[in-house]
Tab-separated table of C-alpha atoms and ligand atoms in Angstrom:
chain	number	residue	atom	x	y	z
A	1	UNK	CA	55.662	53.451	2.527
A	2	UNK	CA	54.626	52.344	6.040
A	3	UNK	CA	56.850	49.857	7.856
A	4	UNK	CA	54.911	47.778	10.302
A	5	UNK	CA	55.885	44.958	12.735
A	6	UNK	CA	54.964	42.383	9.905
A	7	UNK	CA	56.688	44.100	6.954
A	8	UNK	CA	58.380	41.538	4.709
A	9	UNK	CA	61.738	42.388	2.981
A	10	UNK	CA	63.152	41.572	-0.383
A	11	UNK	CA	66.836	42.470	-1.022
A	12	UNK	CA	68.850	43.536	-3.925
A	13	UNK	CA	72.525	42.487	-3.603
A	14	UNK	CA	75.001	44.172	-5.901
A	15	UNK	CA	78.402	46.087	-6.018
A	16	UNK	CA	77.629	48.789	-7.086
A	17	UNK	CA	73.949	48.854	-6.212
A	18	UNK	CA	72.969	52.482	-5.694
A	19	UNK	CA	72.411	53.188	-9.420
A	20	UNK	CA	69.790	50.205	-9.713
A	21	UNK	CA	66.316	51.134	-10.886
A	22	UNK	CA	64.854	47.912	-9.472
A	23	UNK	CA	63.998	49.402	-5.923
A	24	UNK	CA	61.903	52.085	-7.726
A	25	UNK	CA	59.984	49.698	-9.927
A	26	UNK	CA	59.508	46.978	-7.290
A	27	UNK	CA	58.335	49.343	-4.536
A	28	UNK	CA	55.884	51.021	-6.932
A	29	UNK	CA	54.409	47.519	-7.546
A	30	UNK	CA	54.308	46.598	-3.992
A	31	UNK	CA	52.721	49.798	-3.062
A	32	UNK	CA	50.124	49.519	-5.861
A	33	UNK	CA	49.328	45.870	-4.766
A	34	UNK	CA	48.908	47.120	-0.929
A	35	UNK	CA	51.369	44.475	0.182
A	36	UNK	CA	53.221	44.979	3.526
A	37	UNK	CA	56.701	44.598	2.136
A	38	UNK	CA	59.666	46.600	1.098
A	39	UNK	CA	62.367	46.017	-1.540
A	40	UNK	CA	65.796	47.226	-0.199
A	41	UNK	CA	69.072	47.557	-1.921
A	42	UNK	CA	72.106	46.168	-0.020
A	43	UNK	CA	75.620	46.858	-1.053
A	44	UNK	CA	77.255	43.353	-1.007
A	45	UNK	CA	80.821	42.831	-2.109
A	46	UNK	CA	82.137	39.618	-3.586
A	47	UNK	CA	83.712	38.744	-0.213
A	48	UNK	CA	80.309	39.166	1.535
A	49	UNK	CA	78.113	37.391	-0.899
A	50	UNK	CA	77.960	34.018	0.834
A	51	UNK	CA	77.147	35.710	4.155
A	52	UNK	CA	74.514	37.866	2.490
A	53	UNK	CA	72.791	34.847	0.868
A	54	UNK	CA	72.817	33.015	4.062
A	55	UNK	CA	71.254	36.193	5.640
A	56	UNK	CA	68.129	35.587	3.507
A	57	UNK	CA	67.586	32.350	5.467
A	58	UNK	CA	68.683	33.803	8.921
A	59	UNK	CA	66.577	37.066	8.611
A	60	UNK	CA	63.782	35.251	6.770
A	61	UNK	CA	63.805	37.632	3.775
A	62	UNK	CA	61.223	36.671	1.144
A	63	UNK	CA	64.192	36.609	-1.261
A	64	UNK	CA	66.528	38.764	-3.275
A	65	UNK	CA	67.560	40.007	-6.675
A	66	UNK	CA	71.316	39.694	-7.707
A	67	UNK	CA	72.949	42.136	-9.890
A	68	UNK	CA	76.610	42.811	-10.951
A	69	UNK	CA	78.883	40.962	-10.056
A	70	UNK	CA	76.995	38.185	-8.315
A	71	UNK	CA	74.838	36.436	-10.976
A	72	UNK	CA	77.142	33.445	-11.460
A	73	UNK	CA	78.876	33.200	-8.030
A	74	UNK	CA	75.335	32.977	-6.367
A	75	UNK	CA	74.632	29.803	-8.263
A	76	UNK	CA	76.538	27.686	-5.854
A	77	UNK	CA	75.029	29.257	-2.724
A	78	UNK	CA	71.455	28.343	-3.125
A	79	UNK	CA	69.817	24.977	-2.455
A	80	UNK	CA	68.118	24.401	-5.884
A	81	UNK	CA	67.968	26.016	-9.281
A	82	UNK	CA	65.089	26.579	-11.654
A	83	UNK	CA	65.274	25.146	-15.140
A	84	UNK	CA	66.014	28.585	-16.768
A	85	UNK	CA	68.862	29.230	-14.337
A	86	UNK	CA	70.374	25.784	-15.087
A	87	UNK	CA	70.115	26.540	-18.807
A	88	UNK	CA	71.490	30.118	-18.660
A	89	UNK	CA	74.051	29.265	-16.041
A	90	UNK	CA	73.295	32.375	-13.793
A	91	UNK	CA	70.630	33.600	-11.314
A	92	UNK	CA	69.112	37.068	-10.808
A	93	UNK	CA	66.524	36.043	-8.381
A	94	UNK	CA	66.426	34.137	-5.140
A	95	UNK	CA	63.151	32.833	-3.600
A	96	UNK	CA	63.150	31.742	0.175
A	97	UNK	CA	60.715	28.778	0.361
A	98	UNK	CA	60.627	27.819	4.002
A	99	UNK	CA	64.431	28.527	4.399
A	100	UNK	CA	65.297	26.603	1.198
A	101	UNK	CA	66.668	28.985	-1.395
A	102	UNK	CA	65.623	28.555	-4.950
A	103	UNK	CA	67.815	30.404	-7.546
A	104	UNK	CA	65.905	31.466	-10.598
A	105	UNK	CA	66.601	33.407	-13.792
A	106	UNK	CA	63.816	35.753	-15.053
A	107	UNK	CA	65.713	37.280	-17.991
A	108	UNK	CA	64.466	34.685	-20.440
A	109	UNK	CA	60.823	35.344	-19.429
A	110	UNK	CA	61.422	39.012	-19.561
A	111	UNK	CA	62.820	38.855	-22.994
A	112	UNK	CA	60.011	36.629	-24.311
A	113	UNK	CA	57.331	38.992	-22.809
A	114	UNK	CA	59.012	42.100	-24.120
A	115	UNK	CA	59.394	40.675	-27.647
A	116	UNK	CA	55.642	39.720	-27.563
A	117	UNK	CA	54.358	42.912	-26.129
A	118	UNK	CA	56.516	45.406	-27.894
A	119	UNK	CA	57.125	43.797	-31.261
A	120	UNK	CA	54.384	41.128	-31.515
A	121	UNK	CA	57.230	38.651	-32.159
A	122	UNK	CA	57.212	34.934	-31.198
A	123	UNK	CA	60.712	33.266	-31.750
A	124	UNK	CA	59.246	29.928	-33.037
A	125	UNK	CA	60.649	29.370	-36.605
A	126	UNK	CA	62.530	32.623	-36.755
A	127	UNK	CA	66.010	33.456	-38.110
A	128	UNK	CA	67.659	35.477	-35.403
A	129	UNK	CA	70.935	37.454	-35.290
A	130	UNK	CA	72.020	37.720	-31.701
A	131	UNK	CA	74.823	40.293	-30.841
A	132	UNK	CA	76.850	39.411	-27.693
A	133	UNK	CA	77.767	36.298	-25.844
A	134	UNK	CA	77.675	37.508	-22.319
A	135	UNK	CA	74.932	36.635	-19.667
A	136	UNK	CA	72.129	38.550	-21.327
A	137	UNK	CA	72.965	36.829	-24.751
A	138	UNK	CA	73.033	33.466	-23.038
A	139	UNK	CA	69.410	34.048	-21.747
A	140	UNK	CA	68.459	35.100	-25.285
A	141	UNK	CA	70.030	32.126	-26.918
A	142	UNK	CA	68.365	29.696	-24.519
A	143	UNK	CA	64.959	31.418	-25.084
A	144	UNK	CA	65.527	31.087	-28.981
A	145	UNK	CA	66.322	27.418	-28.547
A	146	UNK	CA	63.555	26.616	-26.138
A	147	UNK	CA	60.963	28.379	-28.369
A	148	UNK	CA	62.194	26.592	-31.505
A	149	UNK	CA	63.776	29.410	-33.564
A	150	UNK	CA	65.078	28.072	-36.921
A	151	UNK	CA	68.597	29.684	-37.019
A	152	UNK	CA	70.448	31.803	-34.524
A	153	UNK	CA	73.684	33.653	-35.593
A	154	UNK	CA	75.709	34.512	-32.373
A	155	UNK	CA	77.933	37.447	-33.296
A	156	UNK	CA	80.505	38.579	-30.705
A	157	UNK	CA	83.552	40.852	-30.705
A	158	UNK	CA	85.474	37.962	-29.013
A	159	UNK	CA	84.813	35.022	-31.307
A	160	UNK	CA	85.891	32.339	-28.949
A	161	UNK	CA	83.026	33.295	-26.565
A	162	UNK	CA	80.448	33.095	-29.474
A	163	UNK	CA	81.723	29.673	-30.327
A	164	UNK	CA	81.546	28.586	-26.725
A	165	UNK	CA	77.877	29.855	-26.317
A	166	UNK	CA	76.898	28.235	-29.594
A	167	UNK	CA	78.416	24.845	-28.374
A	168	UNK	CA	76.570	25.167	-25.066
A	169	UNK	CA	73.279	25.439	-26.787
A	170	UNK	CA	73.734	21.961	-28.204
A	171	UNK	CA	72.067	20.609	-24.994
A	172	UNK	CA	68.686	21.659	-26.426
A	173	UNK	CA	68.653	19.167	-29.425
A	174	UNK	CA	65.384	20.818	-30.633
A	175	UNK	CA	66.469	21.653	-34.177
A	176	UNK	CA	67.585	25.224	-33.792
A	177	UNK	CA	70.881	25.707	-35.616
A	178	UNK	CA	73.440	27.969	-33.992
A	179	UNK	CA	76.450	29.695	-35.960
A	180	UNK	CA	78.983	31.612	-34.308
A	181	UNK	CA	80.154	34.879	-36.041
A	182	UNK	CA	82.532	37.647	-35.530
A	183	UNK	CA	80.885	41.096	-34.711
A	184	UNK	CA	82.587	43.705	-36.808
A	185	UNK	CA	81.861	46.087	-39.661
A	186	UNK	CA	81.541	43.147	-42.156
A	187	UNK	CA	78.905	41.256	-40.317
A	188	UNK	CA	76.085	41.687	-42.833
A	189	UNK	CA	78.225	40.084	-45.492
A	190	UNK	CA	78.860	36.891	-43.523
A	191	UNK	CA	75.097	36.088	-42.837
A	192	UNK	CA	73.748	33.333	-44.931
A	193	UNK	CA	70.230	34.830	-44.943
A	194	UNK	CA	68.682	38.147	-43.988
A	195	UNK	CA	67.206	37.602	-40.626
A	196	UNK	CA	63.762	38.242	-39.112
A	197	UNK	CA	64.992	39.525	-35.870
A	198	UNK	CA	68.115	41.180	-34.404
A	199	UNK	CA	68.675	41.197	-30.753
A	200	UNK	CA	71.397	43.322	-29.229
A	201	UNK	CA	72.660	41.862	-26.074
A	202	UNK	CA	76.049	43.690	-26.017
A	203	UNK	CA	76.587	46.982	-23.990
A	204	UNK	CA	76.991	48.862	-27.269
A	205	UNK	CA	74.742	51.893	-27.197
A	206	UNK	CA	74.998	52.546	-23.425
A	207	UNK	CA	77.309	55.519	-24.282
A	208	UNK	CA	75.313	56.539	-27.457
A	209	UNK	CA	77.531	54.473	-29.747
A	210	UNK	CA	76.443	52.405	-32.798
A	211	UNK	CA	77.606	48.993	-34.026
A	212	UNK	CA	79.905	49.214	-36.977
A	213	UNK	CA	77.984	46.979	-39.459
A	214	UNK	CA	75.135	48.111	-41.860
A	215	UNK	CA	71.985	47.085	-39.907
A	216	UNK	CA	69.765	47.509	-42.948
A	217	UNK	CA	71.692	44.757	-44.774
A	218	UNK	CA	71.096	42.165	-42.007
A	219	UNK	CA	67.282	42.134	-41.873
A	220	UNK	CA	64.563	41.721	-44.555
A	221	UNK	CA	61.952	44.546	-44.858
A	222	UNK	CA	59.605	43.131	-42.237
A	223	UNK	CA	62.349	42.484	-39.767
A	224	UNK	CA	62.353	43.527	-36.161
A	225	UNK	CA	65.095	44.929	-33.819
A	226	UNK	CA	65.231	44.414	-30.042
A	227	UNK	CA	67.814	46.322	-28.079
A	228	UNK	CA	68.411	45.133	-24.501
A	229	UNK	CA	70.101	48.547	-23.871
A	230	UNK	CA	67.806	51.170	-22.221
A	231	UNK	CA	68.210	54.582	-20.868
A	232	UNK	CA	68.693	56.892	-23.885
A	233	UNK	CA	65.242	57.409	-25.418
A	234	UNK	CA	65.410	56.001	-28.185
A	235	UNK	CA	68.652	54.031	-28.171
A	236	UNK	CA	70.996	54.629	-31.059
A	237	UNK	CA	70.198	51.213	-32.498
A	238	UNK	CA	66.461	51.723	-32.049
A	239	UNK	CA	66.762	55.053	-33.857
A	240	UNK	CA	68.767	53.594	-36.684
A	241	UNK	CA	66.368	50.587	-37.071
A	242	UNK	CA	63.281	52.922	-37.184
A	243	UNK	CA	65.069	55.157	-39.802
A	244	UNK	CA	65.472	52.040	-41.944
A	245	UNK	CA	61.642	51.381	-41.655
A	246	UNK	CA	62.073	48.436	-39.156
A	247	UNK	CA	59.981	47.774	-36.047
A	248	UNK	CA	62.173	48.270	-32.882
A	249	UNK	CA	62.044	48.394	-29.192
A	250	UNK	CA	64.561	49.112	-26.452
A	251	UNK	CA	65.221	47.002	-23.238
A	252	UNK	CA	62.993	48.931	-20.738
A	253	UNK	CA	60.045	46.599	-21.397
A	254	UNK	CA	62.457	43.682	-20.821
A	255	UNK	CA	63.648	45.154	-17.464
A	256	UNK	CA	60.064	45.615	-16.338
A	257	UNK	CA	59.020	42.126	-17.454
A	258	UNK	CA	61.779	40.375	-15.640
A	259	UNK	CA	60.978	42.380	-12.539
A	260	UNK	CA	57.346	41.339	-12.935
A	261	UNK	CA	58.296	37.818	-12.917
A	262	UNK	CA	60.398	38.136	-9.784
A	263	UNK	CA	57.415	39.796	-7.994
A	264	UNK	CA	55.234	36.823	-8.949
A	265	UNK	CA	57.903	34.462	-7.497
A	266	UNK	CA	58.066	36.377	-4.068
A	267	UNK	CA	54.518	37.400	-3.762
A	268	UNK	CA	52.846	34.664	-5.527
A	269	UNK	CA	50.490	36.971	-7.301
A	270	UNK	CA	51.031	38.848	-10.585
A	271	UNK	CA	52.479	42.397	-10.547
A	272	UNK	CA	49.965	45.023	-11.404
A	273	UNK	CA	50.044	45.526	-15.009
A	274	UNK	CA	52.143	48.512	-16.356
A	275	UNK	CA	53.249	49.853	-12.920
A	276	UNK	CA	56.824	48.794	-13.220
A	277	UNK	CA	57.129	50.132	-16.657
A	278	UNK	CA	55.614	53.459	-15.668
A	279	UNK	CA	57.864	53.681	-12.617
A	280	UNK	CA	60.990	53.151	-15.027
A	281	UNK	CA	59.819	55.630	-17.578
A	282	UNK	CA	59.256	58.187	-14.582
A	283	UNK	CA	62.897	57.543	-13.523
A	284	UNK	CA	64.342	58.562	-17.157
A	285	UNK	CA	61.768	61.377	-17.565
B	301	NAP	P1	78.261	40.909	-20.018
B	301	NAP	O1	78.032	39.504	-19.644
B	301	NAP	O2	79.326	41.753	-19.490
B	301	NAP	O3	78.497	40.868	-21.678
B	301	NAP	C1	78.783	42.005	-22.410
B	301	NAP	C2	78.703	41.780	-23.854
B	301	NAP	O4	78.876	43.114	-24.588
B	301	NAP	C3	79.781	40.842	-24.328
B	301	NAP	O5	79.436	40.084	-25.429
B	301	NAP	C4	80.883	41.820	-24.944
B	301	NAP	O6	81.747	41.263	-25.932
B	301	NAP	C5	79.945	42.891	-25.407
B	301	NAP	N1	80.612	44.200	-25.710
B	301	NAP	C6	80.936	45.013	-24.641
B	301	NAP	N2	81.555	46.150	-25.230
B	301	NAP	C7	81.513	45.856	-26.606
B	301	NAP	C8	82.005	46.829	-27.696
B	301	NAP	N3	82.527	47.889	-27.474
B	301	NAP	N4	81.940	46.177	-28.903
B	301	NAP	C9	81.292	45.072	-29.061
B	301	NAP	N5	80.919	44.234	-28.158
B	301	NAP	C10	80.988	44.612	-26.934
B	301	NAP	O7	76.842	41.739	-20.018
B	301	NAP	P2	75.285	41.329	-19.976
B	301	NAP	O8	74.838	41.012	-18.649
B	301	NAP	O9	75.254	40.160	-20.942
B	301	NAP	O10	74.485	42.597	-20.479
B	301	NAP	C11	74.754	43.064	-21.886
B	301	NAP	C12	73.863	44.286	-22.113
B	301	NAP	O11	72.490	43.799	-21.985
B	301	NAP	C13	74.138	45.470	-21.023
B	301	NAP	O12	74.032	46.579	-21.680
B	301	NAP	C14	72.884	45.151	-20.035
B	301	NAP	O13	72.491	46.569	-19.458
B	301	NAP	C15	71.797	44.750	-21.033
B	301	NAP	N6	70.887	43.921	-20.291
B	301	NAP	C16	69.574	44.282	-20.365
B	301	NAP	C17	68.621	43.642	-19.700
B	301	NAP	C18	67.218	44.174	-19.759
B	301	NAP	O14	66.423	43.741	-18.946
B	301	NAP	N7	66.906	45.141	-20.638
B	301	NAP	C19	68.897	42.526	-18.995
B	301	NAP	C20	70.148	42.010	-19.000
B	301	NAP	C21	71.127	42.756	-19.724
B	301	NAP	P3	83.147	40.486	-25.486
B	301	NAP	O15	82.735	39.159	-25.110
B	301	NAP	O16	83.922	40.644	-26.731
B	301	NAP	O17	83.668	41.352	-24.407
């Protein structure tokens, strides 16, 4: 990568930040597009977040990505929010538009693209079992509501958070029914129907572990499984789903698709197809 007098910078703010694969995939796409820019990780602590966000204006960065633990705290530091960020209640992308900072959330778009590309699934009219009630689950629940899913069971280890997420989704008023559930070994027995799609938005699987319930009992025969976890190829959940004859995909495609959405926001052109995904696969090879 050549740095010139006109090189523009996009930052990644996080604590920790060194483990992130985003610099690898974003710089691969920048290079493939022959753009004079660089995507640079910055170790930003909670105490320094406000100063770092203001630094986007002062240093005229193109923008930034936000990762742990800044996605919610940064909401209050930008000048405006896009619709997805307001719905999800967190931002993962900041775009600098003439020193006005727009906070965006590309997770919803990333998930929808991954479901479409990897599983040929469109959420409209589907019955969905969503595992988790954290930030990623919130993006998935909002996507399901916006796309008009029929029913969404939100299963979480801490039941109160499942209740709270289901309540928050009432703002959509588009007919999607949300049901909070406890995530434990008896989950399948509590479902009113066998679902079309299961989405794992918990961190279960990151260390090679499996959920305690029987996956096969939750879905009908043509059902699909999307695991937001990525890294282990295939993840334990994807392996279990495929062994049960179900179509399944892991979170790598979502990571690439949310990155492509950020690239489009900063550079106002589409990311070169497949480049981010290949960069991620290369990182795990
Ligand atoms: P988060 O806000 O910290 O939420 C974590 C969720 O996992 C909570 O619902 C938590 O339940 C649950 N959980 C954690 N350990 C558990 C266990 N042992 N058993 C059952 N549930 C457990 O995190 P997040 O940002 O939503 O991310 C969740 C996962 O999605 C992470 O693995 C992350 O890497 C992945 N992700 C992937 C992408 C992608 O692009 N592929 C994007 C975003 C996130 P409690 O509420 O009970 O603690």
